[in-house]
Amino acid sequence: MKKDFINEEEIFSFLEKGKNPDPIEIREIIAKSKGKNRLDPHETAKLLHVNDPELLDEMFKAASQIKQDVYGNRIVFFAPLYVGNKCINNCIYCGFRRDNKKIIRKTLTKEELQNEVKAMVRKGHKRTILVFGEHPVYDADYISDVLQTVYATKEGRGEIRRANINAAPMDVEGYKKLHDVGIGTYQIFQETYHHDTYRKLHPKGDLKGDYQWRLYGLDRAIEAGIDDVGIGALFGVYDWKFEVMGLLYHTIHLENTFGGIGPHTISFPRLEPALNTPFTIGSKYLVSDEAFKKIITIIRLSVPYTGMILTARERPEIRDELIPIGISQIDAGSRIGIGGYEEAEKGLIPEKEQFQLGDIRSLDEVIRKVCEFGYVTSFCTAGYRAGRTGDHFMSLARPGHVHRYCMPNAMLTFKEYLLDYASEETRMAGEKVIQDELNRFNKNYPDRGMLLEQKLKQIEEGNRDVYI
Ligand code: SAM
Ligand code: SF4
C-alpha cells in the first residue's frame, strides 16, 4: 500500500518529544496562534501535553479571543436531516451498521422529504446537512435529486437556503453532479486517522474498509469543484491526542495540495451510545469532558481560520461552556431519526436513530441561551451565494473582513428569524443583541452602518432573504 500523508511515525515522535513542555515555549506557541497563524505539528503536539492549570487557562482565553477576532459575536445554526439509514457497512460504533437488526431501516420518500423540510422550515431553519448511510441506492444521482427537492421545497416565508452533505466518499464524477445542483459543504469524517484502529473498526471487504479511499475523498471533491469541504474525527475510538494531530495533518495536506485552501470546517463528534451497539459504551478511549475542552481549545489554536462545529450530541451544559471557546457552528432542535422532524411531537424514536442526542432543547431555547452570551444567531448563506467560498472566503477571513460582510448578514437573518419564528421571550432577547451589535457595527464601520439599518428596515416591512 502506498504511503499516505498520515505519517504515524512522525506523529508519534512529535507526541513523544512534546511531553513536559516548557511554559515559555507554550506561551510562544499561543502568541503565534493569536497572530492567526496555523501551527506546525510539533507545536500542536506540545499543546496536547499541557496540564498546568494556569497555562491551560491561558490557552482557553487565547482560543476565545481568536474566535472573537475571526468570527465575532456570531454563531451559525443548522440542523441535520437524516434521509436514509440503509447501510452496507458494519462500522462497529454506529447504530446504522448493517448487522444491527434492532434498527428500523427507512429511506424518506420524496413526499416525506418535503414534509421533513417543511417541518424544519416551520421552526425557522435555513441551513441543513443531509445525512445518508452508505448504500448503492444513495448514489450521486439520488443525492443530487434529494438536494434539488430540498432547495425547491418552500413553506410559508421560508426555505432551506444551504444544504450540506454527510455521506460516503464518491468519485470525481459523482461530486460534479452535486456541485452542479448547488451543494454547500461536503463533509466526510475519517473517524480515526490511526491505520490499525481504522482496520479494526471497519471490517475488511466493506466499502468503508478502504482507509485511503476515504482519506482522499475530499481531495476528489475539491477536484470536482466543491470549494467547501469538512473534515472530522470520531473522538472515543482511539487516543484523542493522535486524532487531533491527524486533523492537523489533514488540514495541512489540503492546504498544500490546493493552494492554501484548508477545510472549511472541522468536526469532532464524541462517540455516543447507540441502540444495540455495545462498543459505544465499552471503548477504552472514551473522551472525558475535561479532555474534550482541551481538544476544542487546541484545534482552535492550531487552525485559527477554520470553522468548528459542535453538535447536539453534546449535553446542554457542555455546549454552553464550550461554544465561547472557539465554536462557529452548532445545530439545534435537531432530530436524527429518519422522519424525525415530522414525528417530533410524538417524542424520540430510538429504533430509527443513529445514536442518542445529548441536547434536545428546541431551536428557540438554544437561540435564547446564546443571546445570553451576547451572540447573534446566524442563518446566513449570503457568502456562498455571493461567491465568498473556498480561497475567496479565506482571503476575506484573514484580514478580519468577515466582520464587514458576515456580521451584517447574520443580523439580517436573525432579524428574519425573530419576526417569523421566535417566541416572545426570545424575540426580546434577540432584539437587544441586534441593537448592541448594530451600535458596535456603526462605530467600527460608519460607512456601512446606514446600509445595514436600511436592510433591517426592509425586513421589518416584510421583505425576506435580504443580504449585503
Ligand atoms: N454513512 C456515511 C459515513 O459513514 O461516512 C455518513 C453518515 S454517518 C451516519 C455520519 C457520522 O456519524 C460518521 O462519520 C461518524 O463519525 C458518526 N457516528 C457514527 N456512529 C456514531 C456514534 N455512535 N456516536 C457519535 N457519532 C457517530
Ligand atoms: Fe454506515 Fe456510516 Fe454508520 Fe458506518 S458510520 S455504519 S457507513 S451509516
Short mmCIF file of C-alpha atoms and ligand atoms in Angstrom, two decimals:
data_model
loop_
_atom_site.label_atom_id
_atom_site.label_comp_id
_atom_site.label_asym_id
_atom_site.label_seq_id
_atom_site.Cartn_x
_atom_site.Cartn_y
_atom_site.Cartn_z
CA MET A 1 0.00 0.00 0.00
CA LYS A 2 1.39 3.41 -0.92
CA LYS A 3 2.21 5.81 1.90
CA ASP A 4 -0.34 8.50 2.63
CA PHE A 5 0.04 11.85 4.38
CA ILE A 6 -0.75 10.47 7.84
CA ASN A 7 2.84 9.78 8.82
CA GLU A 8 2.29 7.84 12.03
CA GLU A 9 5.97 7.54 12.91
CA GLU A 10 6.36 11.29 12.71
CA ILE A 11 3.17 11.92 14.71
CA PHE A 12 4.24 9.56 17.49
CA SER A 13 7.69 11.11 17.55
CA PHE A 14 6.26 14.67 17.85
CA LEU A 15 3.95 13.47 20.61
CA GLU A 16 6.85 11.88 22.45
CA LYS A 17 9.10 14.95 22.11
CA GLY A 18 6.23 17.22 23.12
CA LYS A 19 5.97 15.76 26.60
CA ASN A 20 6.67 18.05 29.59
CA PRO A 21 6.60 21.24 27.51
CA ASP A 22 8.46 24.35 28.61
CA PRO A 23 5.97 27.11 29.65
CA ILE A 24 7.98 29.72 27.77
CA GLU A 25 7.65 27.74 24.58
CA ILE A 26 3.92 27.19 25.17
CA ARG A 27 3.43 30.94 25.54
CA GLU A 28 5.31 31.49 22.26
CA ILE A 29 3.03 28.99 20.54
CA ILE A 30 -0.05 30.71 21.97
CA ALA A 31 1.26 34.04 20.66
CA LYS A 32 1.71 32.53 17.20
CA SER A 33 -1.92 31.36 17.21
CA LYS A 34 -3.13 34.74 18.37
CA GLY A 35 -1.36 36.20 15.33
CA LYS A 36 -3.77 33.99 13.29
CA ASN A 37 -1.08 31.63 12.09
CA ARG A 38 -1.66 27.96 11.63
CA LEU A 39 0.50 25.90 13.95
CA ASP A 40 3.01 23.29 12.86
CA PRO A 41 2.58 19.71 14.10
CA HIS A 42 5.46 19.86 16.60
CA GLU A 43 3.82 22.91 18.21
CA THR A 44 0.36 21.33 18.45
CA ALA A 45 1.99 18.22 19.94
CA LYS A 46 3.35 20.38 22.77
CA LEU A 47 -0.04 21.97 23.47
CA LEU A 48 -1.53 18.49 23.72
CA HIS A 49 0.67 17.81 26.74
CA VAL A 50 -0.16 20.93 28.74
CA ASN A 51 -1.68 20.04 32.13
CA ASP A 52 -0.71 23.06 34.20
CA PRO A 53 -3.99 24.85 35.14
CA GLU A 54 -2.53 28.32 34.66
CA LEU A 55 -1.23 27.57 31.18
CA LEU A 56 -4.44 25.80 30.28
CA ASP A 57 -6.37 28.85 31.32
CA GLU A 58 -4.19 30.99 29.05
CA MET A 59 -4.93 28.59 26.22
CA PHE A 60 -8.72 28.75 26.80
CA LYS A 61 -8.59 32.54 26.85
CA ALA A 62 -6.49 32.71 23.69
CA ALA A 63 -8.89 30.33 21.89
CA SER A 64 -11.88 32.52 22.83
CA GLN A 65 -10.01 35.61 21.69
CA ILE A 66 -9.20 34.07 18.31
CA LYS A 67 -12.80 33.01 17.86
CA GLN A 68 -13.89 36.51 18.64
CA ASP A 69 -11.36 38.08 16.24
CA VAL A 70 -12.17 35.80 13.34
CA TYR A 71 -15.90 35.15 13.75
CA GLY A 72 -17.11 37.95 16.02
CA ASN A 73 -20.18 37.60 18.28
CA ARG A 74 -21.82 35.32 15.82
CA ILE A 75 -22.78 31.69 15.68
CA VAL A 76 -24.17 29.83 12.70
CA PHE A 77 -27.12 27.47 13.26
CA PHE A 78 -28.08 24.43 11.21
CA ALA A 79 -29.96 21.17 11.66
CA PRO A 80 -29.22 17.71 10.27
CA LEU A 81 -31.75 15.95 8.08
CA TYR A 82 -31.43 12.16 8.02
CA VAL A 83 -32.60 10.98 4.60
CA GLY A 84 -31.90 7.25 4.73
CA ASN A 85 -30.27 4.79 7.12
CA LYS A 86 -29.77 1.77 4.91
CA CYS A 87 -26.14 0.75 5.11
CA ILE A 88 -23.93 -1.93 3.64
CA ASN A 89 -21.06 -1.29 6.08
CA ASN A 90 -20.56 -2.66 9.53
CA CYS A 91 -18.76 0.12 11.43
CA ILE A 92 -18.80 -1.23 14.96
CA TYR A 93 -19.59 2.11 16.62
CA CYS A 94 -22.65 3.01 14.56
CA GLY A 95 -26.31 2.19 15.20
CA PHE A 96 -26.90 2.07 11.43
CA ARG A 97 -24.36 -0.75 10.78
CA ARG A 98 -25.81 -3.50 8.60
CA ASP A 99 -25.81 -6.21 11.29
CA ASN A 100 -27.87 -4.11 13.68
CA LYS A 101 -31.23 -5.80 13.31
CA LYS A 102 -32.84 -3.66 16.01
CA ILE A 103 -32.78 -0.59 13.81
CA ILE A 104 -35.73 0.11 11.53
CA ARG A 105 -34.43 0.81 8.02
CA LYS A 106 -36.05 3.65 6.26
CA THR A 107 -35.48 5.99 3.34
CA LEU A 108 -37.68 9.04 3.03
CA THR A 109 -39.97 9.14 0.02
CA LYS A 110 -40.00 12.40 -1.92
CA GLU A 111 -43.18 13.46 -0.13
CA GLU A 112 -41.77 12.58 3.28
CA LEU A 113 -38.62 14.50 2.46
CA GLN A 114 -40.66 17.56 1.54
CA ASN A 115 -42.63 17.20 4.77
CA GLU A 116 -39.42 16.99 6.80
CA VAL A 117 -38.06 20.11 5.12
CA LYS A 118 -41.32 21.94 5.77
CA ALA A 119 -41.31 20.88 9.43
CA MET A 120 -37.73 22.21 9.77
CA VAL A 121 -38.53 25.45 7.98
CA ARG A 122 -41.57 25.97 10.23
CA LYS A 123 -39.16 26.01 13.18
CA GLY A 124 -37.01 28.63 11.45
CA HIS A 125 -34.18 26.59 9.95
CA LYS A 126 -32.43 27.80 6.82
CA ARG A 127 -29.40 25.52 6.70
CA THR A 128 -29.21 21.76 6.85
CA ILE A 129 -26.83 18.87 6.49
CA LEU A 130 -28.29 15.87 4.70
CA VAL A 131 -27.11 12.57 6.18
CA PHE A 132 -27.08 9.19 4.44
CA GLY A 133 -25.95 5.67 5.24
CA GLU A 134 -23.72 4.09 2.61
CA HIS A 135 -25.81 2.10 0.17
CA PRO A 136 -25.99 1.68 -3.62
CA VAL A 137 -29.40 3.40 -3.64
CA TYR A 138 -27.82 6.57 -2.22
CA ASP A 139 -25.65 7.22 -5.28
CA ALA A 140 -24.69 10.62 -6.70
CA ASP A 141 -27.82 10.84 -8.90
CA TYR A 142 -30.06 10.04 -5.95
CA ILE A 143 -28.32 12.52 -3.64
CA SER A 144 -28.45 15.27 -6.25
CA ASP A 145 -32.21 14.63 -6.69
CA VAL A 146 -32.59 14.94 -2.91
CA LEU A 147 -30.66 18.22 -2.94
CA GLN A 148 -32.89 19.63 -5.67
CA THR A 149 -36.03 18.60 -3.80
CA VAL A 150 -34.76 20.21 -0.60
CA TYR A 151 -33.99 23.50 -2.35
CA ALA A 152 -37.31 23.51 -4.21
CA THR A 153 -39.45 22.99 -1.09
CA LYS A 154 -40.99 26.19 0.27
CA GLU A 155 -43.01 26.68 3.41
CA GLY A 156 -44.62 29.98 4.41
CA ARG A 157 -41.96 32.65 4.03
CA GLY A 158 -39.06 30.27 4.43
CA GLU A 159 -36.95 27.66 2.72
CA ILE A 160 -33.64 25.84 3.14
CA ARG A 161 -31.00 28.04 1.57
CA ARG A 162 -27.95 25.88 2.08
CA ALA A 163 -27.78 22.09 2.14
CA ASN A 164 -24.52 20.38 3.08
CA ILE A 165 -23.94 16.64 2.75
CA ASN A 166 -22.54 13.99 5.07
CA ALA A 167 -22.32 10.81 3.03
CA ALA A 168 -19.84 8.23 1.81
CA PRO A 169 -16.91 9.39 -0.33
CA MET A 170 -17.58 9.48 -4.08
CA ASP A 171 -15.59 9.62 -7.30
CA VAL A 172 -14.96 12.93 -9.07
CA GLU A 173 -17.85 12.39 -11.49
CA GLY A 174 -20.25 11.89 -8.58
CA TYR A 175 -19.12 15.03 -6.79
CA LYS A 176 -19.53 17.03 -10.02
CA LYS A 177 -23.22 16.13 -10.09
CA LEU A 178 -23.64 17.52 -6.57
CA HIS A 179 -21.65 20.61 -7.44
CA ASP A 180 -23.95 21.26 -10.39
CA VAL A 181 -27.06 21.32 -8.18
CA GLY A 182 -25.59 23.69 -5.60
CA ILE A 183 -24.25 21.57 -2.74
CA GLY A 184 -22.86 23.52 0.24
CA THR A 185 -20.11 21.70 2.12
CA TYR A 186 -19.24 18.04 1.58
CA GLN A 187 -18.36 16.52 4.91
CA ILE A 188 -16.52 13.25 5.49
CA PHE A 189 -15.18 12.20 8.88
CA GLN A 190 -12.15 9.95 8.77
CA GLU A 191 -13.39 8.51 12.11
CA THR A 192 -9.84 7.59 13.14
CA TYR A 193 -6.60 8.62 11.46
CA HIS A 194 -4.81 5.64 13.04
CA HIS A 195 -4.45 3.00 10.32
CA ASP A 196 -4.58 -0.12 12.52
CA THR A 197 -7.55 1.11 14.53
CA TYR A 198 -9.33 2.04 11.31
CA ARG A 199 -8.89 -1.56 10.11
CA LYS A 200 -10.30 -2.90 13.39
CA LEU A 201 -13.40 -0.71 13.32
CA HIS A 202 -14.21 -1.21 9.65
CA PRO A 203 -14.30 -4.84 8.55
CA LYS A 204 -12.19 -5.80 5.55
CA GLY A 205 -14.22 -6.12 2.39
CA ASP A 206 -16.64 -3.35 3.40
CA LEU A 207 -16.58 -0.31 1.14
CA LYS A 208 -15.73 1.77 4.18
CA GLY A 209 -12.81 -0.57 4.92
CA ASP A 210 -10.62 1.32 2.43
CA TYR A 211 -8.80 3.91 4.59
CA GLN A 212 -7.17 5.72 1.70
CA TRP A 213 -10.30 5.99 -0.46
CA ARG A 214 -11.84 7.83 2.47
CA LEU A 215 -8.73 9.85 3.34
CA TYR A 216 -8.50 11.28 -0.18
CA GLY A 217 -12.29 11.57 -0.54
CA LEU A 218 -12.27 15.33 -0.04
CA ASP A 219 -9.36 15.82 -2.47
CA ARG A 220 -11.64 14.38 -5.14
CA ALA A 221 -14.48 16.67 -4.01
CA ILE A 222 -12.26 19.74 -4.42
CA GLU A 223 -11.03 18.48 -7.80
CA ALA A 224 -14.68 18.28 -8.83
CA GLY A 225 -15.16 21.96 -7.95
CA ILE A 226 -16.66 21.69 -4.46
CA ASP A 227 -14.95 24.59 -2.68
CA ASP A 228 -16.05 23.86 0.87
CA VAL A 229 -15.18 20.56 2.48
CA GLY A 230 -15.46 19.46 6.10
CA ILE A 231 -13.16 17.04 7.91
CA GLY A 232 -13.70 15.32 11.24
CA ALA A 233 -12.65 12.54 13.59
CA LEU A 234 -14.88 10.45 15.83
CA PHE A 235 -13.45 11.02 19.29
CA GLY A 236 -13.60 7.99 21.57
CA VAL A 237 -12.41 5.26 19.22
CA TYR A 238 -8.66 5.93 19.58
CA ASP A 239 -6.23 8.18 21.50
CA TRP A 240 -7.54 11.75 21.26
CA LYS A 241 -4.08 13.31 21.08
CA PHE A 242 -3.29 11.29 17.96
CA GLU A 243 -6.61 12.27 16.36
CA VAL A 244 -6.00 16.00 16.89
CA MET A 245 -2.66 15.53 15.13
CA GLY A 246 -4.46 13.63 12.35
CA LEU A 247 -6.88 16.52 11.84
CA LEU A 248 -3.97 18.93 11.63
CA TYR A 249 -2.12 16.72 9.11
CA HIS A 250 -5.27 16.53 7.03
CA THR A 251 -5.62 20.32 7.11
CA ILE A 252 -2.00 20.80 6.07
CA HIS A 253 -2.37 18.26 3.28
CA LEU A 254 -5.39 20.10 1.84
CA GLU A 255 -3.66 23.47 2.19
CA ASN A 256 -0.52 22.21 0.46
CA THR A 257 -2.42 20.44 -2.31
CA PHE A 258 -4.97 23.13 -3.10
CA GLY A 259 -3.08 26.40 -2.94
CA GLY A 260 -3.64 27.26 0.69
CA ILE A 261 -7.31 26.29 0.96
CA GLY A 262 -7.80 24.16 4.04
CA PRO A 263 -11.00 22.54 5.22
CA HIS A 264 -13.98 24.85 5.61
CA THR A 265 -14.96 23.13 8.86
CA ILE A 266 -13.64 20.66 11.38
CA SER A 267 -15.97 18.39 13.39
CA PHE A 268 -15.08 16.45 16.50
CA PRO A 269 -18.05 14.23 17.33
CA ARG A 270 -17.72 12.28 20.55
CA LEU A 271 -18.84 8.69 20.49
CA GLU A 272 -22.41 8.47 21.84
CA PRO A 273 -24.37 5.42 22.98
CA ALA A 274 -26.37 3.81 20.20
CA LEU A 275 -29.13 1.21 20.32
CA ASN A 276 -27.73 -2.36 20.45
CA THR A 277 -24.17 -1.07 19.94
CA PRO A 278 -22.05 -2.10 22.96
CA PHE A 279 -18.80 -0.69 21.56
CA THR A 280 -20.12 2.82 22.18
CA ILE A 281 -20.02 2.36 25.93
CA GLY A 282 -17.16 -0.14 26.16
CA SER A 283 -14.43 1.68 24.19
CA LYS A 284 -11.32 2.30 26.28
CA TYR A 285 -10.69 5.59 24.52
CA LEU A 286 -13.87 7.43 25.59
CA VAL A 287 -13.08 11.14 25.99
CA SER A 288 -13.82 12.91 29.29
CA ASP A 289 -15.42 16.38 29.38
CA GLU A 290 -12.11 17.80 30.55
CA ALA A 291 -10.18 16.29 27.64
CA PHE A 292 -12.92 17.40 25.24
CA LYS A 293 -12.46 21.01 26.31
CA LYS A 294 -8.73 20.69 25.58
CA ILE A 295 -9.43 19.16 22.17
CA ILE A 296 -11.61 22.09 21.13
CA THR A 297 -9.15 24.62 22.50
CA ILE A 298 -6.17 23.06 20.76
CA ILE A 299 -7.95 22.74 17.43
CA ARG A 300 -8.94 26.42 17.68
CA LEU A 301 -5.34 27.41 18.40
CA SER A 302 -3.90 25.14 15.71
CA VAL A 303 -6.12 26.30 12.82
CA PRO A 304 -7.35 29.80 13.70
CA TYR A 305 -9.39 30.27 10.48
CA THR A 306 -11.27 27.04 10.19
CA GLY A 307 -14.93 26.78 11.14
CA MET A 308 -15.58 24.46 14.08
CA ILE A 309 -18.81 22.52 14.54
CA LEU A 310 -20.15 21.36 17.91
CA THR A 311 -23.20 19.15 17.54
CA ALA A 312 -26.20 18.35 19.68
CA ARG A 313 -24.54 15.02 20.51
CA GLU A 314 -23.26 17.03 23.49
CA ARG A 315 -25.26 17.84 26.62
CA PRO A 316 -26.56 21.43 27.03
CA GLU A 317 -24.20 22.35 29.88
CA ILE A 318 -21.16 21.18 27.89
CA ARG A 319 -22.29 23.07 24.81
CA ASP A 320 -22.89 26.23 26.80
CA GLU A 321 -19.40 26.01 28.26
CA LEU A 322 -17.59 25.16 25.02
CA ILE A 323 -19.30 27.40 22.50
CA PRO A 324 -17.39 30.52 23.60
CA ILE A 325 -14.04 28.72 23.35
CA GLY A 326 -13.98 28.50 19.61
CA ILE A 327 -17.12 27.12 18.05
CA SER A 328 -18.51 28.79 14.93
CA GLN A 329 -21.42 26.45 14.11
CA ILE A 330 -23.93 24.44 16.10
CA ASP A 331 -27.07 22.50 15.35
CA ALA A 332 -30.18 22.88 17.46
CA GLY A 333 -33.68 21.49 17.60
CA SER A 334 -32.12 18.51 15.82
CA ARG A 335 -33.79 15.18 15.09
CA ILE A 336 -31.58 12.30 13.98
CA GLY A 337 -34.21 9.67 13.31
CA ILE A 338 -35.46 9.21 9.75
CA GLY A 339 -38.66 11.28 9.63
CA GLY A 340 -37.73 12.78 12.98
CA TYR A 341 -38.97 16.33 12.43
CA GLU A 342 -42.48 15.30 11.50
CA GLU A 343 -42.59 12.79 14.33
CA ALA A 344 -41.01 15.13 16.86
CA GLU A 345 -44.25 15.94 18.61
CA LYS A 346 -44.66 12.24 19.38
CA GLY A 347 -41.32 12.03 21.18
CA LEU A 348 -37.98 10.45 20.20
CA ILE A 349 -37.78 7.34 18.05
CA PRO A 350 -34.70 5.35 19.12
CA GLU A 351 -35.23 2.50 16.63
CA LYS A 352 -34.65 4.89 13.76
CA GLU A 353 -31.84 6.91 15.35
CA GLN A 354 -28.13 6.59 14.76
CA PHE A 355 -27.17 7.39 18.36
CA GLN A 356 -28.59 9.28 21.35
CA LEU A 357 -28.67 13.06 21.25
CA GLY A 358 -27.34 14.93 24.29
CA ASP A 359 -29.08 18.25 23.65
CA ILE A 360 -32.77 18.02 22.85
CA ARG A 361 -33.63 21.64 23.57
CA SER A 362 -35.68 23.38 20.90
CA LEU A 363 -34.08 25.76 18.41
CA ASP A 364 -35.84 28.67 20.12
CA GLU A 365 -34.45 27.70 23.54
CA VAL A 366 -30.87 27.35 22.30
CA ILE A 367 -31.08 30.66 20.47
CA ARG A 368 -32.30 32.34 23.66
CA LYS A 369 -29.37 30.81 25.50
CA VAL A 370 -26.78 32.10 23.04
CA CYS A 371 -28.41 35.53 23.25
CA GLU A 372 -27.31 35.48 26.90
CA PHE A 373 -23.71 35.20 25.67
CA GLY A 374 -24.37 38.25 23.50
CA TYR A 375 -24.21 36.20 20.28
CA VAL A 376 -26.05 36.94 17.09
CA THR A 377 -27.63 33.79 15.67
CA SER A 378 -26.78 33.46 12.00
CA PHE A 379 -28.71 31.52 9.38
CA CYS A 380 -26.72 33.32 6.77
CA THR A 381 -25.95 31.82 3.40
CA ALA A 382 -25.21 35.04 1.54
CA GLY A 383 -21.47 34.38 1.46
CA TYR A 384 -21.90 31.28 -0.64
CA ARG A 385 -24.40 32.82 -2.94
CA ALA A 386 -22.18 35.86 -3.45
CA GLY A 387 -19.24 33.54 -4.24
CA ARG A 388 -17.38 34.10 -0.97
CA THR A 389 -16.27 30.45 -0.61
CA GLY A 390 -13.02 28.49 -0.66
CA ASP A 391 -9.96 30.67 -1.21
CA HIS A 392 -12.10 33.73 -1.53
CA PHE A 393 -13.58 33.14 1.92
CA MET A 394 -10.09 32.70 3.33
CA SER A 395 -8.83 35.90 1.78
CA LEU A 396 -11.71 37.69 3.47
CA ALA A 397 -11.25 35.92 6.77
CA ARG A 398 -7.56 36.67 7.03
CA PRO A 399 -7.66 40.42 7.36
CA GLY A 400 -10.81 40.21 9.51
CA HIS A 401 -13.15 41.28 6.72
CA VAL A 402 -15.62 38.61 7.81
CA HIS A 403 -16.87 41.22 10.25
CA ARG A 404 -17.81 43.60 7.46
CA TYR A 405 -19.81 41.04 5.48
CA CYS A 406 -20.80 38.18 7.72
CA MET A 407 -21.88 40.06 10.81
CA PRO A 408 -24.38 42.32 9.00
CA ASN A 409 -25.77 39.36 7.07
CA ALA A 410 -26.01 37.34 10.27
CA MET A 411 -28.01 40.18 11.83
CA LEU A 412 -30.35 40.28 8.84
CA THR A 413 -31.10 36.56 9.03
CA PHE A 414 -31.50 36.77 12.81
CA LYS A 415 -33.99 39.58 12.37
CA GLU A 416 -36.00 37.39 9.97
CA TYR A 417 -35.99 34.57 12.49
CA LEU A 418 -37.11 36.81 15.33
CA LEU A 419 -40.02 38.19 13.32
CA ASP A 420 -41.19 34.93 11.78
CA TYR A 421 -40.46 32.14 14.26
CA ALA A 422 -39.26 33.25 17.70
CA SER A 423 -41.19 33.06 20.96
CA GLU A 424 -41.90 36.39 22.63
CA GLU A 425 -39.10 35.89 25.16
CA THR A 426 -36.53 35.01 22.53
CA ARG A 427 -37.63 37.90 20.34
CA MET A 428 -36.98 40.35 23.16
CA ALA A 429 -33.59 38.86 23.96
CA GLY A 430 -32.66 38.78 20.28
CA GLU A 431 -33.70 42.37 19.51
CA LYS A 432 -31.40 43.53 22.30
CA VAL A 433 -28.48 41.54 20.88
CA ILE A 434 -29.10 43.02 17.42
CA GLN A 435 -29.26 46.55 18.82
CA ASP A 436 -25.99 46.12 20.76
CA GLU A 437 -24.27 44.69 17.71
CA LEU A 438 -25.64 47.43 15.49
CA ASN A 439 -24.19 50.06 17.81
CA ARG A 440 -20.81 48.35 17.67
CA PHE A 441 -21.02 47.98 13.90
CA ASN A 442 -21.88 51.66 13.42
CA LYS A 443 -18.86 52.59 15.48
CA ASN A 444 -16.44 50.28 13.65
CA TYR A 445 -17.80 50.69 10.12
CA PRO A 446 -19.60 54.05 9.94
CA ASP A 447 -19.63 53.82 6.13
CA ARG A 448 -21.74 50.62 6.21
CA GLY A 449 -23.99 51.22 9.20
CA MET A 450 -26.61 53.15 7.24
CA LEU A 451 -26.89 50.42 4.62
CA LEU A 452 -27.36 47.81 7.31
CA GLU A 453 -30.07 49.83 9.04
CA GLN A 454 -31.90 50.21 5.71
CA LYS A 455 -31.78 46.46 5.12
CA LEU A 456 -33.06 45.71 8.63
CA LYS A 457 -35.94 48.06 7.94
CA GLN A 458 -36.73 46.25 4.69
CA ILE A 459 -37.13 43.06 6.69
CA GLU A 460 -39.41 44.77 9.18
CA GLU A 461 -41.50 45.88 6.20
CA GLY A 462 -41.95 42.28 5.12
CA ASN A 463 -39.08 41.63 2.69
CA ARG A 464 -37.18 38.35 3.09
CA ASP A 465 -33.81 36.91 2.04
CA VAL A 466 -32.26 40.37 2.20
CA TYR A 467 -28.46 40.38 2.25
CA ILE A 468 -25.42 42.52 1.62
N1 SAM B 1 -22.54 6.83 6.24
C1 SAM B 1 -21.69 7.92 5.98
C2 SAM B 1 -20.32 7.71 6.57
O1 SAM B 1 -20.15 6.80 7.37
O2 SAM B 1 -19.46 8.49 6.20
C3 SAM B 1 -22.20 9.24 6.51
C4 SAM B 1 -23.18 9.27 7.60
S1 SAM B 1 -22.64 8.69 9.18
C5 SAM B 1 -24.25 8.41 9.71
C6 SAM B 1 -22.09 10.23 9.92
C7 SAM B 1 -21.09 10.16 11.04
O3 SAM B 1 -21.73 9.74 12.22
C8 SAM B 1 -19.97 9.18 10.90
O4 SAM B 1 -18.97 9.67 10.05
C9 SAM B 1 -19.50 9.01 12.34
O5 SAM B 1 -18.41 9.85 12.64
C10 SAM B 1 -20.69 9.46 13.16
N2 SAM B 1 -21.12 8.42 14.11
C11 SAM B 1 -21.33 7.12 13.85
N3 SAM B 1 -21.67 6.47 14.98
C12 SAM B 1 -21.66 7.37 15.99
C13 SAM B 1 -21.92 7.30 17.40
N4 SAM B 1 -22.24 6.17 17.99
N5 SAM B 1 -21.80 8.43 18.13
C14 SAM B 1 -21.47 9.59 17.54
N6 SAM B 1 -21.23 9.72 16.21
C15 SAM B 1 -21.31 8.62 15.43
FE1 SF4 B 2 -22.99 3.06 7.76
FE2 SF4 B 2 -21.86 5.48 8.03
FE3 SF4 B 2 -22.90 4.19 10.15
FE4 SF4 B 2 -20.68 3.28 9.05
S1 SF4 B 2 -20.94 5.29 10.06
S2 SF4 B 2 -22.45 2.05 9.64
S3 SF4 B 2 -21.05 3.75 6.91
S4 SF4 B 2 -24.01 4.95 8.38
#
